[in-house]
Amino acid sequence: MKIIIAGAGEVGFHLAKLLSYESQDITLIDTNKESLNYADSHLDIRVLKGDATSISVLNDAQVQNSNLVIGVTSSETTNITLCMLAKQLGCQRTIARISNTEFIDCKDSIKFDELGIDELISPEELAATEIQLLLNKSAFNDTFEFEEGKLIMVGVSLPKAAPFVGNEVKEAAKIFPELHFMPIALKRAGTQYTVIPRGDTIFKEGDQVYFITLKEGVDELYKLTGKRKQDIKNVMILGGSKVGFKAARDLCLQKFNVKLIEKNKEKAFDLADDLPAALVINGDGRNVELLEEESLASMDAFVAVTGNSETNIMSCLVAKSKNIKKTIALVENMDYFQLSHSIGIDTLINKKLLAANNIFKHIRKGEVVASMRLNNLNAEILEFIVKPKSRVTGKVIRELDFPKMASIGGVVRNGLGVIALGGFQIEAGDRVVVCCLPEAITKIERLFL
């Protein structure tokens, strides 16, 4: 697949890195020579210095032969203009990163596809949505919903007290007669190896395990993982960034009690006007005395989303020392993901990873409607729509030539989620959620073509 990425910043570089690992034909465009030199020396891609909205630069990038153009520069005007030009010049599909979420809110009334923009992505909006999901399922450190919650993916680190630690997967499944969950991936504590669980896989203390479950299965997982369902009502947000504002806005709409701390005085007053249901405080959130004065200890959750990853991590550690139930930190450095559980922070979120997850579904073969890479695991989750002529159509799961490095977590059929076991027959129109290691992706794609 020939892909052009405009913008060699954090999101663009991360996307180019992930895609280059899969031997995609990548051209990265940027006006910053230093950023391009770094990408050129670290990745197996083509770099091109110039304005992404220049027709001559796009022709040099062979836009007419491209399958996908992704605009992820810091300027949404540039990204939108690029997509419009690229489509006119012959590109098959375009994606634009935006910061003004009004565009997404109004995409039904404004036909962006007719303008040449197939998809709009806001990393800030994705991060705010992720925060909301995490607070609604507070005992888990990672979560994702398929088909508006028909199937739910949750990630959890197994404590020693978890009832099925030391048991095989098939033994754990017997605890509940009606199975409402399926383990799809795990990583052993202290290792970098990702395992696709089988019936004889043994759960161990400290495992980071990902499950696909139904809504009714969430309560079962609370019991089986030894976690307690915690009611989150009072939330303190550090940082009035775009993510902080959007998270506060969404949480207020869900009737959470929100305190937002912003260091910049003028910005704090503007936020107070825009968030009448939240209590906005002007102050430095790094000041422990200020946090204590604002009743940090009475909060159920603490969310740090300033522009500084280290500030976010350290403030979450302060919150954790006050026995806050849930801590979430926004970080830019992907390497920090390996440290989150060992240092005690419940969840780290990363805008680059969220944006990449959203974009990846446009790169996969077959009709992929959702795609995500698991935090700090070498695994990917894909949601396919089964076509009438797909190789899996009409087949029972246990009879499929399915690679051992992949598993089917669940199926959405006629609007209902199903945990699909070996005897389940896949039909055209089903939405199948698959978890697989990178080596198995090509074979999985062929099954669903």
Short mmCIF file of C-alpha atoms in Angstrom, two decimals:
data_model
loop_
_atom_site.label_atom_id
_atom_site.label_comp_id
_atom_site.label_asym_id
_atom_site.label_seq_id
_atom_site.Cartn_x
_atom_site.Cartn_y
_atom_site.Cartn_z
CA MET A 1 0.00 0.00 0.00
CA LYS A 2 1.35 3.43 -0.96
CA ILE A 3 0.76 5.92 1.86
CA ILE A 4 1.66 9.61 2.08
CA ILE A 5 1.90 11.18 5.55
CA ALA A 6 2.08 14.96 5.90
CA GLY A 7 3.59 16.08 9.19
CA ALA A 8 6.72 14.62 10.79
CA GLY A 9 5.70 15.59 14.31
CA GLU A 10 4.86 13.13 17.07
CA VAL A 11 1.74 11.65 15.48
CA GLY A 12 3.18 11.55 11.94
CA PHE A 13 6.49 10.00 13.02
CA HIS A 14 4.74 7.39 15.16
CA LEU A 15 2.43 6.43 12.31
CA ALA A 16 5.32 6.24 9.85
CA LYS A 17 7.25 4.05 12.29
CA LEU A 18 4.38 1.58 12.80
CA LEU A 19 3.60 1.40 9.09
CA SER A 20 7.24 1.01 8.06
CA TYR A 21 7.48 -2.08 10.26
CA GLU A 22 4.86 -3.64 7.99
CA SER A 23 6.80 -2.86 4.80
CA GLN A 24 4.27 -0.30 3.60
CA ASP A 25 5.45 2.20 0.95
CA ILE A 26 5.62 5.38 3.06
CA THR A 27 6.42 8.95 1.99
CA LEU A 28 6.72 11.48 4.83
CA ILE A 29 6.37 15.19 3.97
CA ASP A 30 7.33 18.10 6.23
CA THR A 31 8.84 21.58 6.04
CA ASN A 32 11.17 20.89 8.99
CA LYS A 33 14.46 19.49 7.73
CA GLU A 34 15.60 18.35 11.18
CA SER A 35 12.46 16.26 11.78
CA LEU A 36 12.79 14.66 8.35
CA ASN A 37 16.49 13.87 8.88
CA TYR A 38 15.64 12.08 12.12
CA ALA A 39 12.87 10.06 10.43
CA ASP A 40 15.10 9.29 7.45
CA SER A 41 17.89 7.93 9.65
CA HIS A 42 15.61 5.85 11.89
CA LEU A 43 12.96 4.51 9.49
CA ASP A 44 12.86 2.72 6.15
CA ILE A 45 10.74 5.35 4.42
CA ARG A 46 11.05 8.13 1.83
CA VAL A 47 11.14 11.69 3.16
CA LEU A 48 10.26 14.80 1.20
CA LYS A 49 10.91 18.38 2.34
CA GLY A 50 8.25 20.87 1.31
CA ASP A 51 4.77 22.26 1.82
CA ALA A 52 2.22 19.43 1.81
CA THR A 53 -0.31 21.71 0.13
CA SER A 54 2.03 22.36 -2.80
CA ILE A 55 0.80 20.61 -5.91
CA SER A 56 4.36 20.16 -7.20
CA VAL A 57 5.38 18.52 -3.89
CA LEU A 58 2.36 16.20 -4.04
CA ASN A 59 3.19 15.27 -7.62
CA ASP A 60 6.76 14.56 -6.53
CA ALA A 61 5.30 12.25 -3.85
CA GLN A 62 3.32 10.50 -6.65
CA VAL A 63 0.00 11.31 -5.02
CA GLN A 64 -1.85 10.10 -8.13
CA ASN A 65 -0.72 6.53 -7.36
CA SER A 66 -1.30 6.67 -3.60
CA ASN A 67 -3.83 4.53 -1.73
CA LEU A 68 -4.00 6.81 1.30
CA VAL A 69 -3.00 10.36 2.25
CA ILE A 70 -2.90 11.25 5.95
CA GLY A 71 -2.67 14.89 7.03
CA VAL A 72 -1.39 15.09 10.62
CA THR A 73 0.48 18.41 10.67
CA SER A 74 -0.14 20.82 13.56
CA SER A 75 -2.30 22.96 11.24
CA GLU A 76 -5.80 21.63 10.61
CA THR A 77 -6.13 24.07 7.69
CA THR A 78 -3.10 22.46 6.05
CA ASN A 79 -4.48 18.96 6.70
CA ILE A 80 -7.90 19.77 5.24
CA THR A 81 -6.44 21.54 2.20
CA LEU A 82 -4.03 18.67 1.61
CA CYS A 83 -6.83 16.09 1.61
CA MET A 84 -8.95 18.13 -0.81
CA LEU A 85 -6.02 18.52 -3.22
CA ALA A 86 -4.90 14.89 -2.89
CA LYS A 87 -8.36 13.58 -3.76
CA GLN A 88 -8.52 15.85 -6.82
CA LEU A 89 -5.08 14.60 -7.90
CA GLY A 90 -6.12 10.95 -7.78
CA CYS A 91 -5.54 9.64 -4.24
CA GLN A 92 -7.96 6.87 -3.28
CA ARG A 93 -8.58 7.80 0.39
CA THR A 94 -7.76 10.72 2.70
CA ILE A 95 -7.64 11.32 6.47
CA ALA A 96 -7.27 14.73 8.14
CA ARG A 97 -6.24 15.43 11.71
CA ILE A 98 -8.23 18.32 13.18
CA SER A 99 -8.41 20.21 16.45
CA ASN A 100 -11.82 21.86 15.95
CA THR A 101 -14.21 19.09 17.00
CA GLU A 102 -17.16 21.05 15.58
CA PHE A 103 -16.20 19.45 12.27
CA ILE A 104 -16.78 15.99 13.73
CA ASP A 105 -19.99 17.05 15.46
CA CYS A 106 -21.35 18.41 12.17
CA LYS A 107 -20.09 15.72 9.79
CA ASP A 108 -23.65 14.56 9.06
CA SER A 109 -24.74 18.00 7.87
CA ILE A 110 -21.50 18.93 6.11
CA LYS A 111 -20.54 16.33 3.50
CA PHE A 112 -16.79 16.27 4.02
CA ASP A 113 -16.43 13.27 1.70
CA GLU A 114 -17.78 15.40 -1.13
CA LEU A 115 -14.99 17.89 -0.38
CA GLY A 116 -12.42 15.10 -0.66
CA ILE A 117 -12.00 14.25 3.05
CA ASP A 118 -12.95 10.67 3.88
CA GLU A 119 -12.15 10.72 7.59
CA LEU A 120 -11.66 13.34 10.31
CA ILE A 121 -9.60 12.48 13.41
CA SER A 122 -9.09 14.52 16.58
CA PRO A 123 -6.45 12.97 18.90
CA GLU A 124 -7.66 15.26 21.68
CA GLU A 125 -11.25 14.07 21.30
CA LEU A 126 -10.07 10.45 21.23
CA ALA A 127 -8.08 11.00 24.45
CA ALA A 128 -11.06 12.63 26.19
CA THR A 129 -13.29 9.73 25.15
CA GLU A 130 -10.70 7.25 26.46
CA ILE A 131 -10.65 9.03 29.84
CA GLN A 132 -14.43 8.84 30.04
CA LEU A 133 -14.45 5.10 29.27
CA LEU A 134 -11.72 4.41 31.84
CA LEU A 135 -13.60 6.23 34.59
CA ASN A 136 -16.81 4.35 33.78
CA LYS A 137 -14.91 1.04 34.18
CA SER A 138 -12.64 2.18 36.95
CA ALA A 139 -11.03 -1.11 38.04
CA PHE A 140 -9.55 -1.73 34.60
CA ASN A 141 -6.46 -0.01 33.19
CA ASP A 142 -7.41 -0.19 29.52
CA THR A 143 -10.74 -0.33 27.71
CA PHE A 144 -12.28 -0.15 24.24
CA GLU A 145 -15.87 -0.53 23.03
CA PHE A 146 -16.97 -2.22 19.80
CA GLU A 147 -20.34 -1.33 18.25
CA GLU A 148 -21.35 1.06 21.03
CA GLY A 149 -20.61 -1.44 23.79
CA LYS A 150 -22.04 -4.60 22.21
CA LEU A 151 -18.58 -6.04 22.87
CA ILE A 152 -16.13 -4.50 25.35
CA MET A 153 -12.39 -4.95 25.60
CA VAL A 154 -10.87 -4.48 29.06
CA GLY A 155 -7.29 -4.82 30.27
CA VAL A 156 -6.32 -5.67 33.84
CA SER A 157 -3.20 -6.56 35.81
CA LEU A 158 -3.90 -9.72 37.81
CA PRO A 159 -3.29 -9.36 41.57
CA LYS A 160 -2.23 -12.30 43.73
CA ALA A 161 -5.77 -12.49 45.14
CA ALA A 162 -7.40 -13.09 41.74
CA PRO A 163 -9.34 -16.39 42.06
CA PHE A 164 -7.99 -17.88 38.85
CA VAL A 165 -4.28 -17.10 39.32
CA GLY A 166 -2.53 -20.46 38.94
CA ASN A 167 -5.40 -21.93 36.90
CA GLU A 168 -5.63 -22.68 33.20
CA VAL A 169 -7.93 -20.62 30.96
CA LYS A 170 -10.35 -23.56 30.55
CA GLU A 171 -10.52 -24.00 34.34
CA ALA A 172 -11.25 -20.32 34.88
CA ALA A 173 -14.05 -20.50 32.30
CA LYS A 174 -15.84 -23.20 34.33
CA ILE A 175 -16.33 -20.85 37.27
CA PHE A 176 -19.28 -19.29 35.43
CA PRO A 177 -21.72 -21.64 33.63
CA GLU A 178 -22.71 -18.89 31.17
CA LEU A 179 -19.51 -17.60 29.57
CA HIS A 180 -19.58 -13.83 29.02
CA PHE A 181 -15.89 -13.15 28.46
CA MET A 182 -12.87 -14.39 26.51
CA PRO A 183 -9.16 -13.77 27.24
CA ILE A 184 -7.51 -12.60 24.01
CA ALA A 185 -3.97 -11.54 24.95
CA LEU A 186 -1.63 -11.41 27.91
CA LYS A 187 1.87 -10.29 28.80
CA ARG A 188 3.82 -11.91 31.61
CA ALA A 189 5.12 -9.61 34.35
CA GLY A 190 8.72 -8.59 33.77
CA THR A 191 8.78 -9.73 30.13
CA GLN A 192 8.10 -8.19 26.73
CA TYR A 193 6.45 -11.32 25.31
CA THR A 194 2.82 -11.23 24.19
CA VAL A 195 0.85 -14.49 24.42
CA ILE A 196 -2.42 -15.36 22.67
CA PRO A 197 -4.09 -17.50 25.39
CA ARG A 198 -5.24 -21.05 24.70
CA GLY A 199 -7.22 -23.42 26.92
CA ASP A 200 -4.08 -24.70 28.65
CA THR A 201 -2.52 -21.24 29.20
CA ILE A 202 -2.00 -20.64 32.93
CA PHE A 203 -2.85 -17.27 34.46
CA LYS A 204 -0.07 -15.95 36.70
CA GLU A 205 0.19 -13.15 39.25
CA GLY A 206 1.13 -9.84 37.60
CA ASP A 207 -0.08 -10.87 34.13
CA GLN A 208 -1.47 -7.97 32.08
CA VAL A 209 -4.51 -9.67 30.56
CA TYR A 210 -6.95 -8.37 27.94
CA PHE A 211 -10.49 -9.74 27.74
CA ILE A 212 -13.35 -9.36 25.29
CA THR A 213 -16.60 -9.35 27.23
CA LEU A 214 -20.28 -8.46 27.08
CA LYS A 215 -21.84 -5.82 29.33
CA GLU A 216 -23.03 -8.54 31.71
CA GLY A 217 -19.55 -10.07 31.68
CA VAL A 218 -17.93 -6.95 33.16
CA ASP A 219 -19.23 -7.80 36.65
CA GLU A 220 -17.98 -11.39 36.25
CA LEU A 221 -14.51 -10.07 35.42
CA TYR A 222 -14.52 -7.88 38.51
CA LYS A 223 -15.00 -11.02 40.59
CA LEU A 224 -12.61 -13.23 38.62
CA THR A 225 -9.76 -10.71 38.60
CA GLY A 226 -10.11 -9.88 42.28
CA LYS A 227 -10.93 -6.26 41.46
CA ARG A 228 -13.63 -4.27 43.17
CA LYS A 229 -16.07 -2.16 41.19
CA GLN A 230 -15.48 1.38 42.39
CA ASP A 231 -17.96 4.18 42.06
CA ILE A 232 -16.26 7.23 40.58
CA LYS A 233 -18.05 10.50 41.24
CA ASN A 234 -15.50 13.17 42.21
CA VAL A 235 -12.80 13.82 39.60
CA MET A 236 -9.86 16.24 39.70
CA ILE A 237 -8.31 17.16 36.34
CA LEU A 238 -4.88 18.76 36.19
CA GLY A 239 -4.38 20.88 33.07
CA GLY A 240 -6.77 22.94 30.99
CA SER A 241 -5.40 21.64 27.69
CA LYS A 242 -7.74 20.66 24.87
CA VAL A 243 -7.85 17.17 26.34
CA GLY A 244 -8.52 18.54 29.81
CA PHE A 245 -11.32 20.79 28.57
CA LYS A 246 -13.00 18.07 26.51
CA ALA A 247 -12.70 15.50 29.31
CA ALA A 248 -14.19 17.97 31.84
CA ARG A 249 -17.01 18.86 29.46
CA ASP A 250 -17.92 15.21 28.81
CA LEU A 251 -17.69 14.21 32.47
CA CYS A 252 -19.88 17.13 33.54
CA LEU A 253 -22.51 15.98 31.05
CA GLN A 254 -22.41 12.57 32.75
CA LYS A 255 -23.00 14.28 36.13
CA PHE A 256 -19.51 13.76 37.53
CA ASN A 257 -18.31 16.35 40.06
CA VAL A 258 -15.32 17.91 38.31
CA LYS A 259 -12.52 20.13 39.63
CA LEU A 260 -10.12 21.44 36.99
CA ILE A 261 -6.78 23.05 37.91
CA GLU A 262 -5.14 25.37 35.37
CA LYS A 263 -1.91 27.30 35.96
CA ASN A 264 -2.53 30.11 33.43
CA LYS A 265 -4.83 32.72 34.99
CA GLU A 266 -6.41 34.01 31.76
CA LYS A 267 -6.97 30.48 30.49
CA ALA A 268 -8.51 29.47 33.84
CA PHE A 269 -11.09 32.30 33.60
CA ASP A 270 -11.96 31.29 30.03
CA LEU A 271 -12.39 27.66 31.12
CA ALA A 272 -14.63 28.75 34.00
CA ASP A 273 -16.89 30.53 31.50
CA ASP A 274 -16.97 27.52 29.15
CA LEU A 275 -17.45 24.92 31.92
CA PRO A 276 -20.16 26.30 34.23
CA ALA A 277 -20.79 22.85 35.76
CA ALA A 278 -17.14 22.39 36.77
CA LEU A 279 -15.12 24.11 39.49
CA VAL A 280 -12.10 25.71 37.80
CA ILE A 281 -9.14 26.60 40.03
CA ASN A 282 -6.25 28.85 39.01
CA GLY A 283 -3.08 27.38 40.48
CA ASP A 284 0.00 25.24 39.94
CA GLY A 285 -1.04 21.60 40.18
CA ARG A 286 2.56 20.61 40.96
CA ASN A 287 2.13 22.28 44.34
CA VAL A 288 1.20 19.50 46.77
CA GLU A 289 -0.15 22.00 49.31
CA LEU A 290 -2.56 23.37 46.70
CA LEU A 291 -3.79 19.86 45.87
CA GLU A 292 -4.35 19.14 49.55
CA GLU A 293 -6.18 22.46 50.03
CA GLU A 294 -8.48 21.51 47.17
CA SER A 295 -9.36 18.24 48.92
CA LEU A 296 -7.32 15.88 46.77
CA ALA A 297 -7.82 13.10 49.34
CA SER A 298 -11.61 13.26 48.84
CA MET A 299 -11.35 12.68 45.08
CA ASP A 300 -12.24 9.32 43.51
CA ALA A 301 -10.09 9.91 40.42
CA PHE A 302 -7.18 12.12 39.40
CA VAL A 303 -6.52 12.85 35.71
CA ALA A 304 -3.30 14.67 34.71
CA VAL A 305 -3.34 16.06 31.15
CA THR A 306 -0.88 18.97 31.14
CA GLY A 307 1.51 19.34 28.23
CA ASN A 308 4.36 17.85 30.30
CA SER A 309 4.49 14.05 30.65
CA GLU A 310 6.76 14.13 33.71
CA THR A 311 4.44 16.56 35.51
CA ASN A 312 1.50 14.29 34.75
CA ILE A 313 3.29 11.20 36.05
CA MET A 314 4.60 12.84 39.23
CA SER A 315 1.25 14.43 40.10
CA CYS A 316 -0.48 11.07 39.63
CA LEU A 317 2.03 9.49 42.03
CA VAL A 318 1.18 12.20 44.58
CA ALA A 319 -2.52 11.41 44.06
CA LYS A 320 -1.87 7.68 44.45
CA SER A 321 -0.10 8.35 47.77
CA LYS A 322 -3.41 9.84 48.97
CA ASN A 323 -5.18 6.54 48.13
CA ILE A 324 -7.04 7.94 45.13
CA LYS A 325 -8.95 5.06 43.49
CA LYS A 326 -8.05 5.85 39.88
CA THR A 327 -5.15 7.78 38.36
CA ILE A 328 -4.74 8.56 34.65
CA ALA A 329 -1.76 10.35 33.10
CA LEU A 330 -1.39 11.69 29.56
CA VAL A 331 2.12 10.94 28.26
CA GLU A 332 3.93 11.49 24.97
CA ASN A 333 6.82 9.07 25.46
CA MET A 334 5.79 5.56 24.43
CA ASP A 335 8.56 4.07 26.61
CA TYR A 336 6.70 5.20 29.71
CA PHE A 337 4.02 2.57 29.08
CA GLN A 338 6.36 -0.12 30.36
CA LEU A 339 6.68 1.73 33.67
CA SER A 340 3.05 2.57 34.43
CA HIS A 341 2.09 -0.49 36.48
CA SER A 342 5.45 -0.91 38.20
CA ILE A 343 5.42 2.67 39.51
CA GLY A 344 1.78 2.54 40.57
CA ILE A 345 -0.15 4.66 38.05
CA ASP A 346 -3.35 2.95 36.92
CA THR A 347 -3.41 4.07 33.29
CA LEU A 348 -1.28 5.99 30.83
CA ILE A 349 -2.87 7.33 27.66
CA ASN A 350 -1.12 8.54 24.56
CA LYS A 351 -2.67 10.66 21.80
CA LYS A 352 -0.31 9.27 19.16
CA LEU A 353 -1.32 5.71 19.90
CA LEU A 354 -5.02 6.57 19.94
CA ALA A 355 -4.75 8.37 16.59
CA ALA A 356 -2.74 5.51 15.10
CA ASN A 357 -5.36 2.98 16.26
CA ASN A 358 -8.06 5.00 14.56
CA ILE A 359 -6.11 5.30 11.32
CA PHE A 360 -4.98 1.66 11.13
CA LYS A 361 -8.44 0.37 10.21
CA HIS A 362 -8.08 2.18 6.86
CA ILE A 363 -4.87 0.31 6.09
CA ARG A 364 -5.96 -3.26 6.78
CA LYS A 365 -7.24 -5.49 3.97
CA GLY A 366 -10.78 -6.79 4.22
CA GLU A 367 -13.65 -4.70 5.56
CA VAL A 368 -12.13 -3.48 8.84
CA VAL A 369 -14.37 -1.16 10.84
CA ALA A 370 -12.24 -0.86 14.00
CA SER A 371 -8.59 -1.42 14.82
CA MET A 372 -6.42 -0.86 17.85
CA ARG A 373 -2.98 -1.77 19.12
CA LEU A 374 -2.82 -2.86 22.74
CA ASN A 375 -0.82 -0.64 25.07
CA ASN A 376 2.66 -2.05 25.60
CA LEU A 377 1.73 -5.37 23.93
CA ASN A 378 2.83 -6.59 20.53
CA ALA A 379 -0.73 -7.37 19.46
CA GLU A 380 -3.50 -5.80 17.41
CA ILE A 381 -7.27 -6.09 17.62
CA LEU A 382 -9.25 -5.92 14.38
CA GLU A 383 -13.01 -5.84 13.80
CA PHE A 384 -14.00 -7.30 10.42
CA ILE A 385 -17.36 -7.30 8.65
CA VAL A 386 -17.76 -10.77 7.12
CA LYS A 387 -18.46 -10.68 3.38
CA PRO A 388 -20.63 -13.30 1.61
CA LYS A 389 -17.57 -14.68 -0.22
CA SER A 390 -15.10 -14.51 2.70
CA ARG A 391 -13.31 -17.77 3.49
CA VAL A 392 -14.80 -17.79 6.98
CA THR A 393 -18.41 -17.42 5.82
CA GLY A 394 -20.56 -20.40 6.80
CA LYS A 395 -17.67 -22.05 8.67
CA VAL A 396 -17.59 -23.25 12.28
CA ILE A 397 -14.74 -21.60 14.18
CA ARG A 398 -13.00 -24.83 15.20
CA GLU A 399 -12.88 -25.90 11.52
CA LEU A 400 -11.15 -22.72 10.35
CA ASP A 401 -7.49 -22.73 9.36
CA PHE A 402 -6.93 -20.07 12.02
CA PRO A 403 -3.31 -19.27 13.01
CA LYS A 404 -2.30 -20.05 16.61
CA MET A 405 -1.02 -16.51 16.95
CA ALA A 406 -4.59 -15.18 16.68
CA SER A 407 -7.98 -15.75 18.28
CA ILE A 408 -11.58 -14.69 17.81
CA GLY A 409 -12.74 -12.78 20.88
CA GLY A 410 -16.36 -12.19 19.99
CA VAL A 411 -18.95 -11.53 17.30
CA VAL A 412 -21.66 -8.90 16.90
CA ARG A 413 -24.66 -10.35 15.03
CA ASN A 414 -27.93 -8.49 14.43
CA GLY A 415 -26.93 -5.89 17.02
CA LEU A 416 -26.15 -8.42 19.77
CA GLY A 417 -22.72 -9.31 21.13
CA VAL A 418 -21.77 -12.99 21.32
CA ILE A 419 -18.72 -14.65 22.91
CA ALA A 420 -17.95 -17.07 20.07
CA LEU A 421 -16.63 -20.50 21.08
CA GLY A 422 -15.39 -23.32 18.84
CA GLY A 423 -18.84 -24.47 17.76
CA PHE A 424 -20.00 -21.01 16.62
CA GLN A 425 -20.75 -20.68 12.88
CA ILE A 426 -19.74 -17.40 11.24
CA GLU A 427 -22.20 -15.87 8.77
CA ALA A 428 -22.10 -13.01 6.25
CA GLY A 429 -22.73 -9.66 7.91
CA ASP A 430 -21.23 -10.73 11.24
CA ARG A 431 -18.80 -8.30 12.85
CA VAL A 432 -15.92 -10.44 14.11
CA VAL A 433 -13.36 -9.16 16.64
CA VAL A 434 -9.94 -10.80 16.21
CA CYS A 435 -6.79 -10.39 18.30
CA CYS A 436 -3.53 -11.32 16.59
CA LEU A 437 0.23 -10.96 16.72
CA PRO A 438 1.88 -9.06 13.82
CA GLU A 439 3.08 -12.28 12.16
CA ALA A 440 -0.51 -13.49 11.76
CA ILE A 441 -2.08 -10.32 10.35
CA THR A 442 -1.59 -11.15 6.65
CA LYS A 443 -3.17 -14.60 7.04
CA ILE A 444 -6.08 -13.17 9.04
CA GLU A 445 -6.71 -10.52 6.39
CA ARG A 446 -6.89 -13.20 3.67
CA LEU A 447 -9.52 -15.13 5.64
CA PHE A 448 -11.82 -12.10 5.71
CA LEU A 449 -11.27 -10.80 2.15
#
